[in-house]
Amino acid sequence: MMKKRVLSGVQPTGNLHIGNYLGAIRNWVEIQKSYENYFCVVDLHAITVPYNRDTLAENTYTIAGLYLACGIDPQYSTIFVQSHVRAHTELTWILNCVTPINWLEGMIQFKEKAIKQGENVSVGLLDYPVLMAADILLYDADEVPVGEDQKQHLELTRDIAIRVNNLFGSKDNPIFKVPEPLIRKEGARVMSLTDGTKKMSKSDPSDYSRINLLDSPDDIRRKIKRCKTDSIMGLSFSEDRPECNNLLSLYALFTGKSKEEVAAECANMGWGQFKPLLADAIIASLEPIQNRYKEIMKDRGYLDKLLQEGREKAEAVANATLKRVKSAFGFLPL
Ligand code: TRP
């Protein structure tokens, strides 16, 4: 039987945090043997907001290195850099011309980022979801494992695919495969350590709001010590205790214990007793990832070779799709 294909990506904007790991990469690692996988570092997405050109290339290495350190295995998964495969930008242009502008103006993430940025919002930021649709549709992905926050972008991708199929394809000859989201409930939403009602985010100005995959044990202890809690006696998973919910969930995810086990274990604990346990669990889980990461980053030659091989494999698939699309849209063939 043919394996189903998945594609996903992470932006090379600085460090990854445990929300990215638990909500995305860890799940990719778990399923990689039963799928044909494409994981890209989406550097073209990273330039849709003001960015630092001096760190873009290094951050691209960092994400590729973290993919490997977290357990993405090149034997099962193709790792590549988005900007290395030209078909991504070319398909984006073509999709731009069939995507109604108001579909993009309604995107939650665009509106949030645009408000944050104020005046100088780029065309690229508005177009971000079309580039993401191109990423996915180029590979005929069956499923797209993403965090909860990307659900709307995935729906847009499906809408674009269906629209193109209706406009230029036929029932027996669809142009695009319409992808399904693969969103795991557990761990899909890790919340900020300073506000349990907000998602943990790379762009939060306070580093105390998140735990980065490359944080030292001291950093992790300090952040857990300072994180927001409440003053209710005993710890419990309850709707009206967002911080407590988040921290207990993290404890369950990092120890591999079930929610029920954690609820029982922590029912009579206070924060002073619980916090060191949580910090220890996080440190123990991140340590092997950090050690592997350090090893990988010492050998840039290996990383370059891996990304080159990844590019070649990705290109073969992407170029074939692009050719099919251009032919369906009526372009004069090369
Ligand atoms: N927008 C995604 C995010 O910020 C990253 C992304 C870009 C992506 N292209 C993709 C995810 C294609 C899945 C598939 O998380």
Short mmCIF file of C-alpha atoms and ligand atoms in Angstrom, two decimals:
data_model
loop_
_atom_site.label_atom_id
_atom_site.label_comp_id
_atom_site.label_asym_id
_atom_site.label_seq_id
_atom_site.Cartn_x
_atom_site.Cartn_y
_atom_site.Cartn_z
CA MET A 1 0.00 0.00 0.00
CA MET A 2 1.20 3.51 -0.80
CA LYS A 3 1.97 5.61 2.23
CA LYS A 4 0.02 8.81 2.64
CA ARG A 5 2.00 11.98 2.24
CA VAL A 6 2.35 14.72 4.85
CA LEU A 7 3.94 18.13 4.60
CA SER A 8 4.58 20.70 7.27
CA GLY A 9 6.86 23.61 7.96
CA VAL A 10 8.36 25.85 10.61
CA GLN A 11 9.53 29.42 10.19
CA PRO A 12 13.18 30.20 10.88
CA THR A 13 12.38 33.04 13.24
CA GLY A 14 14.67 32.39 16.18
CA ASN A 15 14.35 29.63 18.65
CA LEU A 16 11.60 27.05 18.97
CA HIS A 17 9.73 26.71 22.24
CA ILE A 18 8.03 23.77 23.92
CA GLY A 19 4.71 24.83 22.39
CA ASN A 20 6.16 24.30 18.90
CA TYR A 21 7.60 21.00 20.02
CA LEU A 22 4.54 19.57 21.77
CA GLY A 23 2.05 21.04 19.31
CA ALA A 24 3.87 20.08 16.15
CA ILE A 25 7.30 18.49 15.82
CA ARG A 26 6.84 15.81 18.44
CA ASN A 27 3.74 14.62 16.59
CA TRP A 28 5.56 14.56 13.28
CA VAL A 29 8.24 12.35 14.79
CA GLU A 30 5.64 9.96 16.14
CA ILE A 31 3.93 9.42 12.82
CA GLN A 32 6.87 9.66 10.43
CA LYS A 33 7.31 5.93 9.84
CA SER A 34 3.77 5.45 8.61
CA TYR A 35 3.84 8.38 6.15
CA GLU A 36 5.93 9.80 3.35
CA ASN A 37 7.06 13.07 4.93
CA TYR A 38 8.19 16.48 3.72
CA PHE A 39 9.29 18.97 6.35
CA CYS A 40 10.46 22.37 5.22
CA VAL A 41 12.02 25.38 6.84
CA VAL A 42 9.74 28.13 5.54
CA ASP A 43 12.19 30.98 5.14
CA LEU A 44 10.03 32.79 2.59
CA HIS A 45 7.35 33.09 5.25
CA ALA A 46 9.90 34.54 7.68
CA ILE A 47 10.41 37.63 5.53
CA THR A 48 6.72 38.63 5.49
CA VAL A 49 7.37 40.76 8.59
CA PRO A 50 10.42 42.97 9.24
CA TYR A 51 13.32 40.58 9.93
CA ASN A 52 17.07 40.55 10.41
CA ARG A 53 18.97 39.48 7.30
CA ASP A 54 22.11 38.75 9.33
CA THR A 55 20.43 35.90 11.17
CA LEU A 56 18.08 34.44 8.54
CA ALA A 57 20.54 31.85 7.19
CA GLU A 58 21.73 30.84 10.66
CA ASN A 59 18.14 30.51 11.89
CA THR A 60 17.42 28.29 8.90
CA TYR A 61 20.22 25.96 10.00
CA THR A 62 18.88 26.08 13.55
CA ILE A 63 15.44 24.83 12.55
CA ALA A 64 16.90 22.11 10.33
CA GLY A 65 19.17 21.10 13.23
CA LEU A 66 16.27 21.08 15.67
CA TYR A 67 14.18 18.94 13.30
CA LEU A 68 16.94 16.34 13.41
CA ALA A 69 17.59 16.73 17.14
CA CYS A 70 13.89 16.24 17.90
CA GLY A 71 13.94 12.96 16.02
CA ILE A 72 12.96 13.70 12.43
CA ASP A 73 14.81 10.95 10.61
CA PRO A 74 16.08 11.55 7.05
CA GLN A 75 15.47 7.88 6.33
CA TYR A 76 11.73 8.56 6.52
CA SER A 77 11.49 12.29 6.03
CA THR A 78 12.68 14.80 3.48
CA ILE A 79 13.99 17.98 5.09
CA PHE A 80 14.45 21.02 2.87
CA VAL A 81 14.50 24.80 2.72
CA GLN A 82 11.47 26.43 1.10
CA SER A 83 13.43 29.09 -0.82
CA HIS A 84 15.64 26.39 -2.37
CA VAL A 85 12.68 25.05 -4.34
CA ARG A 86 11.58 27.74 -6.77
CA ALA A 87 8.25 26.12 -7.51
CA HIS A 88 6.93 27.50 -4.19
CA THR A 89 7.10 31.11 -5.33
CA GLU A 90 5.96 30.34 -8.84
CA LEU A 91 2.87 28.44 -7.73
CA THR A 92 2.13 31.21 -5.23
CA TRP A 93 1.84 33.69 -8.08
CA ILE A 94 -0.50 31.47 -10.02
CA LEU A 95 -2.67 30.83 -6.95
CA ASN A 96 -2.69 34.56 -6.19
CA CYS A 97 -4.55 35.09 -9.41
CA VAL A 98 -7.42 32.77 -8.44
CA THR A 99 -7.64 33.71 -4.75
CA PRO A 100 -10.22 36.39 -3.91
CA ILE A 101 -8.56 39.13 -1.91
CA ASN A 102 -11.30 39.14 0.72
CA TRP A 103 -10.48 35.53 1.63
CA LEU A 104 -7.10 36.82 2.76
CA GLU A 105 -8.31 39.99 4.44
CA GLY A 106 -10.45 37.85 6.75
CA MET A 107 -7.59 35.69 8.07
CA ILE A 108 -7.28 35.99 11.85
CA GLN A 109 -3.50 35.73 11.91
CA PHE A 110 -3.15 38.44 9.25
CA LYS A 111 -5.40 40.79 11.17
CA GLU A 112 -3.54 40.17 14.42
CA LYS A 113 -0.10 40.63 12.89
CA ALA A 114 -1.22 43.68 10.91
CA ILE A 115 -2.57 45.35 14.04
CA LYS A 116 0.66 44.62 15.89
CA GLN A 117 2.73 46.06 13.08
CA GLY A 118 0.76 49.23 12.52
CA GLU A 119 1.39 51.09 9.27
CA ASN A 120 3.90 49.19 7.22
CA VAL A 121 2.15 45.93 6.48
CA SER A 122 3.61 44.23 3.41
CA VAL A 123 1.72 42.64 0.54
CA GLY A 124 3.67 39.52 1.52
CA LEU A 125 2.01 39.38 4.93
CA LEU A 126 -1.42 39.42 3.32
CA ASP A 127 -0.26 36.77 0.86
CA TYR A 128 1.30 34.53 3.50
CA PRO A 129 -1.56 31.98 3.45
CA VAL A 130 -1.35 31.62 -0.34
CA LEU A 131 2.35 30.80 -0.07
CA MET A 132 1.42 28.24 2.57
CA ALA A 133 -1.23 26.79 0.24
CA ALA A 134 1.43 26.50 -2.48
CA ASP A 135 3.74 24.68 -0.02
CA ILE A 136 1.07 22.12 0.66
CA LEU A 137 -0.52 21.70 -2.77
CA LEU A 138 2.82 21.29 -4.58
CA TYR A 139 3.36 18.00 -2.76
CA ASP A 140 -0.15 16.59 -3.15
CA ALA A 141 -0.12 16.28 0.64
CA ASP A 142 -2.86 14.05 2.04
CA GLU A 143 -2.48 15.42 5.54
CA VAL A 144 -0.95 18.47 7.12
CA PRO A 145 0.08 18.15 10.76
CA VAL A 146 -0.12 21.60 12.33
CA GLY A 147 -0.98 23.35 15.55
CA GLU A 148 -4.51 24.51 16.25
CA ASP A 149 -3.61 28.10 15.23
CA GLN A 150 -3.01 27.05 11.61
CA LYS A 151 -6.46 25.56 11.11
CA GLN A 152 -7.84 28.57 9.28
CA HIS A 153 -4.86 28.62 6.90
CA LEU A 154 -5.53 25.00 6.14
CA GLU A 155 -9.16 25.66 5.40
CA LEU A 156 -8.07 28.38 3.01
CA THR A 157 -5.70 25.92 1.32
CA ARG A 158 -8.60 23.51 0.85
CA ASP A 159 -10.81 26.31 -0.52
CA ILE A 160 -8.13 27.32 -3.02
CA ALA A 161 -7.60 23.71 -4.11
CA ILE A 162 -11.33 23.15 -4.58
CA ARG A 163 -11.67 26.41 -6.51
CA VAL A 164 -8.83 25.53 -8.88
CA ASN A 165 -10.24 22.05 -9.37
CA ASN A 166 -13.63 23.54 -10.23
CA LEU A 167 -12.23 26.21 -12.54
CA PHE A 168 -9.57 24.24 -14.37
CA GLY A 169 -9.96 20.56 -13.56
CA SER A 170 -12.64 17.95 -13.95
CA LYS A 171 -14.18 15.34 -11.69
CA ASP A 172 -11.94 12.55 -12.95
CA ASN A 173 -9.00 14.85 -13.36
CA PRO A 174 -8.61 17.12 -10.35
CA ILE A 175 -5.56 19.35 -10.42
CA PHE A 176 -4.93 19.43 -6.70
CA LYS A 177 -5.36 16.94 -3.95
CA VAL A 178 -7.51 18.54 -1.24
CA PRO A 179 -5.52 18.08 2.00
CA GLU A 180 -6.84 17.23 5.46
CA PRO A 181 -5.63 18.91 8.64
CA LEU A 182 -4.04 16.65 11.23
CA ILE A 183 -4.46 18.45 14.54
CA ARG A 184 -3.81 16.62 17.76
CA LYS A 185 -5.88 17.85 20.67
CA GLU A 186 -3.37 16.95 23.37
CA GLY A 187 -0.51 19.43 23.47
CA ALA A 188 -1.88 21.35 20.51
CA ARG A 189 -2.18 24.47 22.62
CA VAL A 190 0.52 25.24 25.12
CA MET A 191 -0.22 28.49 26.90
CA SER A 192 2.04 31.34 27.98
CA LEU A 193 3.74 31.02 31.37
CA THR A 194 2.85 34.60 32.20
CA ASP A 195 -0.80 34.43 31.10
CA GLY A 196 -2.63 31.12 30.95
CA THR A 197 -5.24 32.50 28.57
CA LYS A 198 -2.72 33.36 25.83
CA LYS A 199 -0.85 30.96 23.56
CA MET A 200 2.86 30.47 24.16
CA SER A 201 4.43 32.53 21.39
CA LYS A 202 7.82 33.21 19.81
CA SER A 203 6.88 36.83 19.43
CA ASP A 204 5.90 37.57 23.04
CA PRO A 205 8.34 40.29 24.16
CA SER A 206 8.92 38.53 27.49
CA ASP A 207 11.15 35.46 27.36
CA TYR A 208 9.63 34.45 30.71
CA SER A 209 6.42 33.62 28.85
CA ARG A 210 7.95 30.59 27.14
CA ILE A 211 10.45 27.78 27.52
CA ASN A 212 12.69 27.44 24.51
CA LEU A 213 13.97 24.06 23.40
CA LEU A 214 17.53 25.30 23.87
CA ASP A 215 17.04 26.90 27.32
CA SER A 216 19.55 25.78 29.96
CA PRO A 217 18.36 23.90 33.06
CA ASP A 218 18.91 27.09 35.09
CA ASP A 219 16.76 29.11 32.69
CA ILE A 220 14.02 26.51 32.88
CA ARG A 221 14.04 26.43 36.70
CA ARG A 222 13.98 30.21 36.85
CA LYS A 223 11.10 30.50 34.37
CA ILE A 224 9.00 27.87 36.11
CA LYS A 225 9.68 29.49 39.47
CA ARG A 226 8.47 32.86 38.18
CA CYS A 227 5.54 31.66 36.13
CA LYS A 228 2.03 32.84 36.91
CA THR A 229 -0.09 30.65 39.20
CA ASP A 230 -3.17 31.10 41.38
CA SER A 231 -3.80 30.97 45.11
CA ILE A 232 -6.34 28.16 45.23
CA MET A 233 -5.39 25.24 47.50
CA GLY A 234 -4.57 21.98 45.73
CA LEU A 235 -3.93 21.62 42.01
CA SER A 236 -6.58 20.55 39.54
CA PHE A 237 -7.53 20.56 35.87
CA SER A 238 -10.41 22.99 35.99
CA GLU A 239 -11.82 25.30 33.35
CA ASP A 240 -11.53 28.42 35.48
CA ARG A 241 -7.86 27.90 36.36
CA PRO A 242 -6.05 28.55 33.07
CA GLU A 243 -2.53 28.65 34.53
CA CYS A 244 -3.05 25.55 36.64
CA ASN A 245 -4.53 23.71 33.68
CA ASN A 246 -1.59 24.60 31.49
CA LEU A 247 1.09 23.65 34.00
CA LEU A 248 -0.56 20.33 34.86
CA SER A 249 -0.95 19.58 31.14
CA LEU A 250 2.73 20.30 30.61
CA TYR A 251 3.58 18.00 33.48
CA ALA A 252 1.48 15.23 31.94
CA LEU A 253 3.00 15.73 28.48
CA PHE A 254 6.60 15.80 29.72
CA THR A 255 6.27 12.84 32.09
CA GLY A 256 4.09 10.76 29.77
CA LYS A 257 1.53 10.37 32.56
CA SER A 258 -2.20 10.53 31.86
CA LYS A 259 -4.31 13.48 32.97
CA GLU A 260 -6.01 11.25 35.55
CA GLU A 261 -2.70 10.17 37.03
CA VAL A 262 -1.48 13.75 37.21
CA ALA A 263 -4.76 14.96 38.75
CA ALA A 264 -4.47 12.32 41.48
CA GLU A 265 -0.75 12.94 42.09
CA CYS A 266 -1.15 16.71 42.39
CA ALA A 267 -4.55 17.01 44.08
CA ASN A 268 -3.03 17.91 47.45
CA MET A 269 0.09 19.68 46.29
CA GLY A 270 0.96 23.34 46.57
CA TRP A 271 2.91 25.26 43.93
CA GLY A 272 6.12 25.11 45.98
CA GLN A 273 6.08 21.34 45.78
CA PHE A 274 4.83 21.05 42.20
CA LYS A 275 7.06 23.56 40.40
CA PRO A 276 10.39 21.75 40.95
CA LEU A 277 8.79 18.51 39.75
CA LEU A 278 7.61 20.20 36.59
CA ALA A 279 10.98 21.86 35.99
CA ASP A 280 12.77 18.52 36.44
CA ALA A 281 10.42 16.79 34.00
CA ILE A 282 10.98 19.45 31.34
CA ILE A 283 14.75 19.49 31.83
CA ALA A 284 14.95 15.70 31.59
CA SER A 285 12.94 15.66 28.36
CA LEU A 286 14.87 18.46 26.69
CA GLU A 287 18.34 17.28 27.65
CA PRO A 288 18.72 14.57 24.98
CA ILE A 289 17.37 16.95 22.31
CA GLN A 290 19.86 19.63 23.33
CA ASN A 291 22.76 17.19 23.30
CA ARG A 292 21.90 15.94 19.84
CA TYR A 293 21.45 19.50 18.63
CA LYS A 294 24.95 20.48 19.76
CA GLU A 295 26.45 17.51 17.93
CA ILE A 296 24.54 18.21 14.71
CA MET A 297 25.42 21.89 14.61
CA LYS A 298 29.13 21.13 14.80
CA ASP A 299 28.98 19.56 11.35
CA ARG A 300 27.70 22.12 8.85
CA GLY A 301 28.95 19.97 5.98
CA TYR A 302 26.51 17.26 6.98
CA LEU A 303 23.63 19.72 7.28
CA ASP A 304 24.41 21.27 3.90
CA LYS A 305 24.49 17.85 2.26
CA LEU A 306 21.22 16.85 3.90
CA LEU A 307 19.48 20.03 2.78
CA GLN A 308 20.85 19.60 -0.73
CA GLU A 309 19.51 16.04 -0.94
CA GLY A 310 16.23 17.23 0.51
CA ARG A 311 16.01 19.96 -2.09
CA GLU A 312 16.52 17.47 -4.91
CA LYS A 313 13.79 15.14 -3.66
CA ALA A 314 11.38 17.98 -2.98
CA GLU A 315 12.07 19.59 -6.33
CA ALA A 316 11.25 16.42 -8.25
CA VAL A 317 7.77 16.31 -6.73
CA ALA A 318 7.13 20.07 -6.78
CA ASN A 319 8.22 20.58 -10.38
CA ALA A 320 5.95 17.80 -11.58
CA THR A 321 2.96 19.41 -9.86
CA LEU A 322 3.84 22.84 -11.17
CA LYS A 323 4.02 21.48 -14.72
CA ARG A 324 0.58 19.91 -14.32
CA VAL A 325 -0.83 23.20 -13.01
CA LYS A 326 0.69 25.34 -15.74
CA SER A 327 -0.63 23.01 -18.38
CA ALA A 328 -4.13 23.10 -16.85
CA PHE A 329 -4.00 26.91 -16.72
CA GLY A 330 -3.20 27.02 -20.42
CA PHE A 331 0.38 28.30 -20.43
CA LEU A 332 2.52 27.73 -23.51
CA PRO A 333 4.72 24.75 -22.59
CA LEU A 334 8.49 25.14 -22.46
N1 TRP B 1 2.24 29.03 8.80
C1 TRP B 1 2.87 27.92 9.49
C2 TRP B 1 3.14 28.32 10.93
O1 TRP B 1 3.40 29.47 11.21
C3 TRP B 1 4.14 27.51 8.82
C4 TRP B 1 3.92 26.92 7.47
C5 TRP B 1 4.28 27.48 6.27
C6 TRP B 1 3.35 25.66 7.19
N2 TRP B 1 3.96 26.62 5.26
C7 TRP B 1 3.38 25.52 5.78
C8 TRP B 1 2.80 24.66 7.98
C9 TRP B 1 2.86 24.40 5.15
C10 TRP B 1 2.28 23.53 7.36
C11 TRP B 1 2.30 23.41 5.95
O2 TRP B 1 3.13 27.47 11.78
#
